[in-house]
Amino acid sequence: MYQFRQAYPETDLQITEITSKSIRDLVGDGMLDLGVVIEPFSDSKFCSQTVFHSEAVLVVPKQHPLASESCVEFGALKAERLLMVSRDYMYYDVMLERCKAAGFTPNIVFESSQWDLLLEMVANNQGVSILPRPLIDKLYAGRVCQLHLKNPEFPWALSVIYRTDKFLTVPMQRFLKICGKSKQSP
């Protein structure tokens, strides 16, 4: 956003922080021109452009039996006390799909819309969580252990979406171009 504002100060860029589900609905209703959502995202009413790649990782307290591992099978989470982001996030649905693909229903003991609260609870040995690696790296890298997941893996990416029937204005084109240049990956 900073790059866009620096390059195009004459364009009014308004940013609203809400869940991906709400963003999808507001873009679909024409209330927002563009929105950023979590992948996987597939809807024929929208075009999407991936702007950030990373992974979601298992986050465990330092004293957890798995803390010394670097990678864990997704199915190993079957018996764990899972701390989850709340149901109004697309991430919740993606997480449930990953658990189903691994053959189990998760034991969700707590839900919150506050990512930092979930990380604090993990650090205090209240359960485990699966969260995007950039959040842990930025806020909690020294306080918790993060483990790669396999079978299935858990890629985490963000995409900018807009309606397929929407005319792309020059500011929208410029924003998409800047987002394309700023793709990141671990």
Short mmCIF file of C-alpha atoms in Angstrom, two decimals:
data_model
loop_
_atom_site.label_atom_id
_atom_site.label_comp_id
_atom_site.label_asym_id
_atom_site.label_seq_id
_atom_site.Cartn_x
_atom_site.Cartn_y
_atom_site.Cartn_z
CA MET A 1 0.00 0.00 0.00
CA TYR A 2 2.90 2.31 0.82
CA GLN A 3 4.38 1.81 -2.67
CA PHE A 4 1.05 2.63 -4.29
CA ARG A 5 0.55 5.78 -2.24
CA GLN A 6 4.11 6.91 -3.01
CA ALA A 7 3.71 6.30 -6.75
CA TYR A 8 0.16 7.68 -7.07
CA PRO A 9 -0.50 10.23 -4.31
CA GLU A 10 -3.40 11.72 -6.30
CA THR A 11 -5.38 8.45 -6.05
CA ASP A 12 -7.58 7.94 -3.00
CA LEU A 13 -6.72 4.50 -1.64
CA GLN A 14 -9.05 3.42 1.15
CA ILE A 15 -8.12 0.31 3.14
CA THR A 16 -10.59 -1.69 5.20
CA GLU A 17 -9.46 -4.59 7.38
CA ILE A 18 -12.09 -7.34 7.49
CA THR A 19 -12.26 -11.09 6.97
CA SER A 20 -11.76 -12.70 3.56
CA LYS A 21 -15.37 -13.90 3.61
CA SER A 22 -16.58 -10.31 4.08
CA ILE A 23 -14.18 -9.05 1.42
CA ARG A 24 -15.49 -11.60 -1.08
CA ASP A 25 -19.05 -10.47 -0.37
CA LEU A 26 -18.28 -6.74 -0.59
CA VAL A 27 -16.33 -7.10 -3.83
CA GLY A 28 -19.10 -9.30 -5.19
CA ASP A 29 -21.72 -6.68 -4.27
CA GLY A 30 -19.66 -3.89 -5.87
CA MET A 31 -19.00 -2.15 -2.54
CA LEU A 32 -15.23 -2.65 -2.98
CA ASP A 33 -13.30 -2.56 -6.25
CA LEU A 34 -10.55 -4.92 -5.09
CA GLY A 35 -9.97 -7.13 -2.09
CA VAL A 36 -7.27 -9.36 -0.65
CA VAL A 37 -8.31 -12.91 0.29
CA ILE A 38 -6.67 -16.13 1.37
CA GLU A 39 -6.12 -18.89 -1.17
CA PRO A 40 -7.35 -21.27 -2.27
CA PHE A 41 -9.95 -19.01 -3.79
CA SER A 42 -12.00 -20.10 -6.75
CA ASP A 43 -15.15 -18.41 -7.92
CA SER A 44 -16.05 -17.80 -11.56
CA LYS A 45 -17.47 -14.38 -10.64
CA PHE A 46 -13.98 -13.13 -9.73
CA CYS A 47 -10.55 -12.72 -11.24
CA SER A 48 -7.67 -13.22 -8.86
CA GLN A 49 -3.97 -12.45 -8.77
CA THR A 50 -1.69 -14.08 -6.21
CA VAL A 51 0.38 -11.44 -4.42
CA PHE A 52 2.05 -13.31 -1.54
CA HIS A 53 3.24 -16.92 -1.01
CA SER A 54 4.30 -18.59 2.20
CA GLU A 55 3.10 -21.52 4.29
CA ALA A 56 1.01 -22.24 7.32
CA VAL A 57 2.92 -24.09 10.02
CA LEU A 58 2.12 -26.02 13.15
CA VAL A 59 2.88 -23.83 16.15
CA VAL A 60 3.65 -25.63 19.41
CA PRO A 61 4.96 -24.49 22.80
CA LYS A 62 8.68 -25.02 23.38
CA GLN A 63 7.99 -27.83 25.87
CA HIS A 64 5.68 -29.77 23.51
CA PRO A 65 6.77 -33.34 22.55
CA LEU A 66 6.86 -32.32 18.86
CA ALA A 67 8.94 -29.16 19.50
CA SER A 68 12.19 -30.85 18.44
CA GLU A 69 10.78 -31.95 15.07
CA SER A 70 11.16 -29.87 11.92
CA CYS A 71 8.27 -31.49 10.04
CA VAL A 72 5.14 -33.35 11.12
CA GLU A 73 2.44 -35.38 9.40
CA PHE A 74 -0.87 -33.53 9.40
CA GLY A 75 -2.58 -36.64 10.83
CA ALA A 76 -0.45 -36.33 13.99
CA LEU A 77 -2.69 -33.41 14.98
CA LYS A 78 -5.70 -35.66 15.49
CA ALA A 79 -5.23 -35.84 19.27
CA GLU A 80 -3.98 -32.28 19.77
CA ARG A 81 -5.90 -29.48 21.45
CA LEU A 82 -6.27 -27.04 18.57
CA LEU A 83 -6.54 -23.29 18.98
CA MET A 84 -8.22 -21.90 15.87
CA VAL A 85 -8.98 -18.63 14.20
CA SER A 86 -12.75 -18.00 14.35
CA ARG A 87 -15.30 -19.36 11.89
CA ASP A 88 -15.88 -16.05 10.13
CA TYR A 89 -12.44 -16.34 8.50
CA MET A 90 -11.91 -18.30 5.25
CA TYR A 91 -8.79 -19.65 6.95
CA TYR A 92 -11.05 -21.63 9.30
CA ASP A 93 -12.70 -23.42 6.36
CA VAL A 94 -9.33 -24.09 4.71
CA MET A 95 -8.04 -25.55 7.97
CA LEU A 96 -11.04 -27.87 8.29
CA GLU A 97 -10.51 -29.04 4.69
CA ARG A 98 -6.86 -29.89 5.45
CA CYS A 99 -7.88 -31.89 8.54
CA LYS A 100 -10.50 -33.74 6.53
CA ALA A 101 -7.91 -34.54 3.84
CA ALA A 102 -5.71 -35.99 6.60
CA GLY A 103 -8.62 -38.16 7.79
CA PHE A 104 -9.76 -36.54 11.02
CA THR A 105 -12.00 -33.94 12.60
CA PRO A 106 -9.94 -31.50 14.67
CA ASN A 107 -10.31 -31.17 18.43
CA ILE A 108 -10.91 -27.42 18.48
CA VAL A 109 -10.80 -26.19 22.07
CA PHE A 110 -10.73 -22.44 21.45
CA GLU A 111 -11.53 -19.99 18.65
CA SER A 112 -10.56 -16.34 18.37
CA SER A 113 -10.37 -13.62 15.74
CA GLN A 114 -7.17 -12.41 17.42
CA TRP A 115 -4.12 -14.13 15.87
CA ASP A 116 -1.83 -12.77 18.58
CA LEU A 117 -4.07 -14.21 21.31
CA LEU A 118 -3.80 -17.66 19.70
CA LEU A 119 -0.02 -17.34 19.60
CA GLU A 120 0.09 -16.20 23.21
CA MET A 121 -2.01 -19.22 24.24
CA VAL A 122 0.35 -21.55 22.37
CA ALA A 123 3.35 -19.93 24.04
CA ASN A 124 1.62 -20.54 27.40
CA ASN A 125 1.03 -24.25 26.65
CA GLN A 126 -2.75 -24.01 26.20
CA GLY A 127 -2.76 -25.96 22.92
CA VAL A 128 -1.32 -25.89 19.40
CA SER A 129 -2.30 -23.93 16.33
CA ILE A 130 -1.69 -23.74 12.61
CA LEU A 131 -0.98 -20.22 11.47
CA PRO A 132 0.73 -18.41 8.61
CA ARG A 133 4.50 -18.48 9.06
CA PRO A 134 4.95 -14.70 8.49
CA LEU A 135 2.84 -13.98 11.59
CA ILE A 136 4.98 -16.21 13.78
CA ASP A 137 8.23 -14.92 12.31
CA LYS A 138 7.17 -11.34 12.98
CA LEU A 139 5.66 -11.72 16.44
CA TYR A 140 6.63 -14.95 18.19
CA ALA A 141 9.66 -16.62 16.58
CA GLY A 142 11.59 -16.89 19.85
CA ARG A 143 8.65 -17.96 22.02
CA VAL A 144 7.21 -20.93 20.13
CA CYS A 145 8.35 -23.68 17.77
CA GLN A 146 7.08 -23.90 14.20
CA LEU A 147 6.92 -27.12 12.24
CA HIS A 148 6.37 -27.70 8.54
CA LEU A 149 3.32 -29.78 7.72
CA LYS A 150 3.06 -32.63 5.23
CA ASN A 151 0.38 -35.01 3.98
CA PRO A 152 -1.12 -32.59 3.19
CA GLU A 153 1.22 -29.64 3.07
CA PHE A 154 -0.34 -26.30 3.92
CA PRO A 155 0.66 -23.54 1.50
CA TRP A 156 -0.60 -20.11 2.47
CA ALA A 157 -1.08 -17.37 -0.06
CA LEU A 158 -2.96 -14.13 -0.51
CA SER A 159 -4.66 -12.97 -3.70
CA VAL A 160 -6.18 -9.72 -4.88
CA ILE A 161 -9.65 -10.33 -6.29
CA TYR A 162 -12.05 -8.31 -8.41
CA ARG A 163 -15.25 -9.07 -10.29
CA THR A 164 -14.88 -10.52 -13.78
CA ASP A 165 -17.55 -8.13 -15.07
CA LYS A 166 -15.87 -5.09 -13.50
CA PHE A 167 -14.17 -2.54 -15.71
CA LEU A 168 -10.58 -2.15 -14.51
CA THR A 169 -9.99 1.53 -13.96
CA VAL A 170 -6.50 2.96 -14.34
CA PRO A 171 -6.00 3.10 -10.53
CA MET A 172 -7.08 -0.56 -10.26
CA GLN A 173 -4.65 -1.53 -13.04
CA ARG A 174 -1.86 0.37 -11.30
CA PHE A 175 -2.61 -1.30 -7.98
CA LEU A 176 -2.59 -4.77 -9.54
CA LYS A 177 0.69 -3.99 -11.29
CA ILE A 178 2.34 -2.95 -8.02
CA CYS A 179 0.99 -6.04 -6.28
CA GLY A 180 2.44 -8.20 -9.05
CA LYS A 181 5.87 -6.65 -8.52
CA SER A 182 5.78 -7.20 -4.76
CA LYS A 183 5.16 -10.96 -4.72
CA GLN A 184 7.06 -12.52 -1.87
CA SER A 185 8.00 -16.04 -1.01
CA PRO A 186 10.00 -17.61 1.80
#
